Structure formats: structure tokens, C-alpha cells
Amino acid sequence: DFIEDAIKNGARYAITDKKIDINSHNENIVVVQNSLHFLKKISVEKRKLYNGKVIGITGSIGKTSIKENLKFFLNSYFIISASIKSYNNYLGVIISLINLNLKSNFAIFEMGTNDFFEIRRLTSLVKPSQVIISNIYQTHLEKLITTRNIAIEKSDIFNPKYNSLTKLLIIPNEKLDEKFIINKAKKYNIENIVSIGRSSNSDLKILSLKNKKDLGINVKVKNNDEIINFYINKSQIHRINNIICCLAIFIYNEINV
């Protein structure tokens, strides 16, 4: 029923693996053995055609915020392709890849999970060269049960067995599970690991947060010998790490901030 309505309402094509009676000779209706497998094949071919930089984002919370912030900041300099809304499950990632703008300079994808072995399926499709893990929290535990299992699952995003293209990992350096991921990345010989946090061994170290009244919150970050200052709205104080993740992408890609 929905296929005929979709075509009448302007859909260029309808893909189905169901037996249909309506106008079976309609060239706009593509009948396949398995719709999901068919869409996956298209997404794989689309990814092969893409020559831009691919950023993959995962983590317990903040994936969509980082993606939207990064898209906003990069959009001033480049053509950006990004997954819409929170399309971060298997079907969502496939749809995002199919809609990938091949002319874009950067493509940003978020990848979510609430069970074992999901991230490896997603990263093998997206194959990001630049990876952000927002954090590890006790959210969306579900079948994963513990935060350590979450950390193990999330680390598959840069596991060379599933994605051999990772050159950069950006991750907070605050919780034991995040440090566990950093050590895993080192074992996998990820070329560039950028840690974020207040600890002295963080690559992007948060030095101070100061309320400047009408200007908002002044954030002071140290990157090697350079001190970077920026302001954020008071309402965004909980998203400081997210914004610093975006800053790390700019630094790595040598984009003037």
C-alpha cells in the first residue's frame, strides 16, 4: 500500500523485497531479494567513490551534539556532508552513506550501539580516518552491562581488523575506561591520539574556566606550548569537551581557528 502512495507522492524509486501486485512493470519500483542487503551494497559502493576526509563519532553521550557543532564550524570553510538527526544505527548509517555528497570535503557520521559487535559493523562501512569518542558513561548499557564492555565495544571503531584507515583518535582523558581505550589505540599503533581533559598529561589540557559576565565563559586550553582562548555561552558549559573535540579536528587538519 505504501509503495504506490510513495510513487504518487513523488518518490523517484521504491525498493522492496515483498511480492507486489501493483503495476509490477513500473520502472520506479525495484524488487530485490533483501532490501537491507541491497541498500548496504549501494552504501559500500558509494563509500568507495568518496575521496574526502571521513570523521566517525561514537561515545555514550554527545555524539549528535559534536556532529552538529563540527558541521557548523567546518561549514564556514568547506562543503560538509553529515548524517541527519541521530541516524547512528545500522540502517541509519547505510542511509547516511547513500546520501553522502561526493563533492564534500568532509563527511561526518555518528555511530551508536547498545549491544556487542555493532560498532565493528558500522565502522567497516564508514571507514573513518578521523575518530572521536565523546566519552564513556553508564548510559545505554542494556546488553553491554558494564562501562568496560562499552569501552571495548567503542574501541572497535579504530580496530584495524574492521577499519584500517584510522589516523586520528580524539578522546577525553578522565575516566579509567577512556584511558583503557587510549592504551588500546596505542597497541593498534594509531598515529595520532589526542586526549582531552584537565589532567597534566592531556594533549589538549583545560587550564581554566572563568565567568566573564556578558561575554560568557572563558575557556583556556593548552596545546603544546600554545594557549588557546575562546568563549562559550553559559548554557553550553556541559558541552566544553564537545567543543574541544571540534577544536582538535581543526588543529589536526591545520585549519585556522
Coordinates of C-alpha atoms in Angstrom, one line a residue:
D1 CA 0.0 0.0 0.0
F2 CA 2.8 2.4 0.9
I3 CA 4.7 1.8 -2.3
E4 CA 2.0 3.1 -4.6
D5 CA 1.4 6.1 -2.4
A6 CA 5.1 6.9 -2.2
I7 CA 5.4 6.9 -6.0
K8 CA 2.3 9.0 -6.4
N9 CA 3.7 11.5 -3.9
G10 CA 6.9 12.0 -5.8
A11 CA 9.3 9.2 -4.7
R12 CA 11.7 8.5 -7.6
Y13 CA 12.1 4.9 -6.7
A14 CA 10.8 2.4 -4.2
I15 CA 12.8 -0.6 -3.2
T16 CA 11.0 -3.7 -1.8
D17 CA 11.6 -7.3 -1.1
K18 CA 7.9 -8.0 -0.9
K19 CA 5.8 -9.6 -3.5
I20 CA 3.6 -6.9 -5.0
D21 CA 0.6 -6.9 -7.3
I22 CA 0.5 -3.2 -8.1
N23 CA 1.8 -2.2 -11.6
S24 CA 4.7 -4.7 -11.5
H25 CA 6.1 -3.2 -14.7
N26 CA 6.6 0.2 -13.1
E27 CA 10.3 1.0 -13.6
N28 CA 10.2 3.1 -10.4
I29 CA 9.7 0.0 -8.3
V30 CA 12.8 -2.1 -7.7
V31 CA 12.1 -5.6 -6.4
V32 CA 15.1 -7.2 -4.7
Q33 CA 15.7 -10.4 -2.7
N34 CA 16.6 -8.5 0.5
S35 CA 16.1 -4.7 0.8
L36 CA 18.6 -4.2 3.6
H37 CA 21.4 -6.1 1.8
F38 CA 20.6 -4.2 -1.4
L39 CA 20.9 -0.8 0.4
K40 CA 24.1 -2.0 2.1
K41 CA 25.7 -2.8 -1.3
I42 CA 24.8 0.7 -2.6
S43 CA 26.3 2.3 0.6
V44 CA 29.6 0.3 0.2
E45 CA 29.9 1.4 -3.5
K46 CA 29.2 5.0 -2.5
R47 CA 31.9 4.9 0.2
K48 CA 34.4 3.6 -2.3
L49 CA 33.7 6.6 -4.6
Y50 CA 34.3 9.2 -1.8
N51 CA 37.7 10.9 -1.7
G52 CA 37.1 13.4 1.1
K53 CA 38.0 13.1 4.8
V54 CA 35.7 10.9 6.9
I55 CA 35.1 11.6 10.6
G56 CA 33.4 9.0 12.7
I57 CA 31.9 9.8 16.1
T58 CA 30.9 7.4 18.8
G59 CA 30.6 7.5 22.6
S60 CA 28.0 7.3 25.4
I61 CA 26.5 10.8 25.1
G62 CA 27.1 13.8 23.0
K63 CA 27.5 12.2 19.5
T64 CA 24.9 14.3 17.8
S65 CA 26.0 17.5 19.6
I66 CA 29.6 17.0 18.4
K67 CA 28.4 16.2 14.9
E68 CA 26.2 19.3 14.7
N69 CA 28.9 21.5 16.2
L70 CA 31.6 20.2 13.9
K71 CA 29.3 20.6 10.9
F72 CA 28.5 24.2 11.9
F73 CA 32.2 25.1 12.4
L74 CA 33.5 23.4 9.3
N75 CA 30.7 24.7 7.1
S76 CA 32.3 28.1 7.1
Y77 CA 35.3 26.7 5.2
F78 CA 34.3 23.6 3.4
I79 CA 31.5 21.6 1.8
I80 CA 30.2 19.3 4.5
S81 CA 28.2 16.1 4.3
A82 CA 26.8 14.8 7.6
S83 CA 24.3 12.2 8.8
I84 CA 20.9 13.7 9.6
K85 CA 19.3 13.7 13.0
S86 CA 20.6 10.7 15.1
Y87 CA 20.9 8.2 12.3
N88 CA 23.6 6.2 14.1
N89 CA 22.3 2.6 13.9
Y90 CA 23.0 0.1 11.1
L91 CA 20.2 1.3 8.8
G92 CA 20.8 4.9 9.7
V93 CA 24.5 4.7 8.7
I94 CA 23.6 2.9 5.5
I95 CA 21.1 5.7 4.6
S96 CA 23.7 8.4 5.5
L97 CA 26.3 6.8 3.2
I98 CA 23.8 6.5 0.4
N99 CA 23.1 10.3 0.8
L100 CA 26.8 11.1 1.0
N101 CA 27.7 14.2 -1.1
L102 CA 30.6 13.0 -3.1
K103 CA 31.7 16.7 -3.7
S104 CA 32.0 17.4 0.0
N105 CA 35.4 17.9 1.7
F106 CA 34.4 16.3 5.0
A107 CA 31.8 13.6 5.7
I108 CA 30.7 13.2 9.4
F109 CA 29.0 10.1 10.7
E110 CA 27.8 9.2 14.1
M111 CA 27.8 5.5 15.2
G112 CA 25.8 4.2 18.2
T113 CA 25.5 0.8 19.9
N114 CA 23.7 -0.9 22.8
D115 CA 25.0 -4.4 22.1
F116 CA 28.2 -6.3 21.3
F117 CA 29.7 -6.2 17.8
E118 CA 27.6 -3.4 16.4
I119 CA 30.4 -0.8 16.1
R120 CA 32.6 -3.1 14.0
R121 CA 29.7 -3.5 11.5
L122 CA 29.3 0.3 11.3
T123 CA 33.0 1.2 11.1
S124 CA 33.6 -1.4 8.4
L125 CA 31.0 0.6 6.3
V126 CA 32.0 4.1 7.2
K127 CA 35.8 3.6 7.4
P128 CA 36.6 6.9 9.2
S129 CA 40.2 8.2 9.1
Q130 CA 39.5 10.6 11.9
V131 CA 37.7 9.2 15.0
I132 CA 36.1 11.0 18.0
I133 CA 35.0 9.0 21.1
S134 CA 33.0 11.5 23.1
N135 CA 33.1 9.7 26.5
I136 CA 32.2 6.5 28.3
Y137 CA 29.2 6.7 30.7
Q138 CA 26.7 4.3 32.2
T139 CA 24.1 5.2 29.6
H140 CA 22.7 2.8 27.0
L141 CA 24.2 -0.1 28.9
E142 CA 21.5 -2.5 28.0
K143 CA 23.1 -5.7 26.8
L144 CA 26.6 -4.4 27.3
I145 CA 26.1 -4.4 31.1
T146 CA 29.3 -2.6 32.2
T147 CA 31.2 0.5 31.1
R148 CA 34.3 -1.5 30.4
N149 CA 32.3 -3.5 27.9
I150 CA 31.1 -0.2 26.4
A151 CA 34.8 0.9 26.1
I152 CA 35.7 -2.4 24.4
E153 CA 32.8 -2.1 22.0
K154 CA 33.6 1.6 21.2
S155 CA 37.2 0.8 20.5
D156 CA 36.3 -1.3 17.6
I157 CA 35.8 2.0 15.6
F158 CA 39.6 2.2 15.2
N159 CA 40.3 -1.6 15.3
P160 CA 42.4 -2.2 12.2
K161 CA 40.6 -5.6 11.7
Y162 CA 37.4 -3.6 10.8
N163 CA 38.8 -0.2 9.9
S164 CA 42.4 0.1 8.8
L165 CA 42.2 3.8 7.8
T166 CA 42.2 5.5 11.2
K167 CA 44.9 8.1 11.5
L168 CA 43.5 10.2 14.4
L169 CA 41.7 9.4 17.7
I170 CA 40.3 12.2 19.9
I171 CA 39.0 11.2 23.3
P172 CA 38.7 12.5 26.9
N173 CA 41.4 11.5 29.3
E174 CA 39.4 11.5 32.5
K175 CA 37.9 8.1 33.3
L176 CA 39.6 4.7 33.6
D177 CA 37.6 3.3 30.7
E178 CA 38.7 6.2 28.5
K179 CA 42.3 5.6 29.5
F180 CA 41.8 1.9 28.6
I181 CA 40.7 3.0 25.1
I182 CA 43.8 5.2 24.8
N183 CA 46.0 2.3 25.7
K184 CA 44.2 0.1 23.1
A185 CA 44.8 2.8 20.4
K186 CA 48.5 2.8 21.3
K187 CA 48.6 -1.0 20.9
Y188 CA 47.0 -0.6 17.5
N189 CA 49.6 2.0 16.6
I190 CA 47.1 4.7 15.8
E191 CA 49.3 7.5 14.5
N192 CA 47.7 10.5 16.3
I193 CA 46.0 10.2 19.7
V194 CA 44.7 13.5 21.1
S195 CA 43.5 13.3 24.7
I196 CA 41.3 16.0 26.3
G197 CA 40.9 16.9 29.9
R198 CA 42.2 18.7 33.0
S199 CA 45.0 16.2 33.8
S200 CA 48.6 17.2 33.2
N201 CA 49.2 14.6 30.6
S202 CA 46.2 15.6 28.4
D203 CA 47.2 16.8 24.9
L204 CA 44.5 19.4 24.9
K205 CA 44.6 20.4 28.6
I206 CA 41.8 22.6 30.0
L207 CA 43.6 25.2 32.1
S208 CA 40.7 27.3 33.4
L209 CA 37.0 28.2 33.1
K210 CA 36.2 31.8 34.0
N211 CA 32.8 33.5 34.1
K212 CA 33.2 36.8 32.2
K213 CA 29.7 38.1 32.8
D214 CA 28.3 39.4 29.5
L215 CA 30.9 37.6 27.4
G216 CA 30.0 34.1 28.8
I217 CA 32.5 31.5 30.0
N218 CA 36.1 32.0 29.0
V219 CA 37.8 28.6 28.3
K220 CA 41.6 28.5 28.3
V221 CA 43.1 25.4 26.7
K222 CA 46.8 24.4 26.3
N223 CA 48.0 22.7 23.1
N224 CA 51.7 22.0 23.4
D225 CA 53.2 25.5 24.0
E226 CA 50.2 27.4 22.7
I227 CA 47.4 28.8 24.8
I228 CA 44.0 28.9 23.1
N229 CA 41.2 31.1 24.5
F230 CA 37.6 31.0 23.5
Y231 CA 34.2 31.9 24.9
I232 CA 31.1 29.8 25.2
N233 CA 27.6 30.6 26.4
K234 CA 26.9 29.7 30.0
S235 CA 24.2 27.3 28.9
Q236 CA 26.8 25.3 26.9
I237 CA 29.2 24.7 29.9
H238 CA 28.4 21.0 29.9
R239 CA 29.5 20.8 26.3
I240 CA 33.0 22.1 26.7
N241 CA 34.6 18.7 25.8
N242 CA 32.4 18.5 22.7
I243 CA 33.7 21.9 21.5
I244 CA 37.3 21.0 22.3
C245 CA 36.8 17.8 20.2
C246 CA 35.9 20.1 17.3
L247 CA 39.0 22.3 18.1
A248 CA 41.1 19.1 17.9
I249 CA 39.8 18.4 14.4
F250 CA 40.7 21.9 13.3
I251 CA 44.2 21.6 14.7
Y252 CA 44.8 18.2 13.2
N253 CA 43.6 19.3 9.7
E254 CA 45.6 22.6 10.0
I255 CA 42.5 24.8 9.7
N256 CA 42.9 28.3 11.1
V257 CA 40.7 28.8 14.1

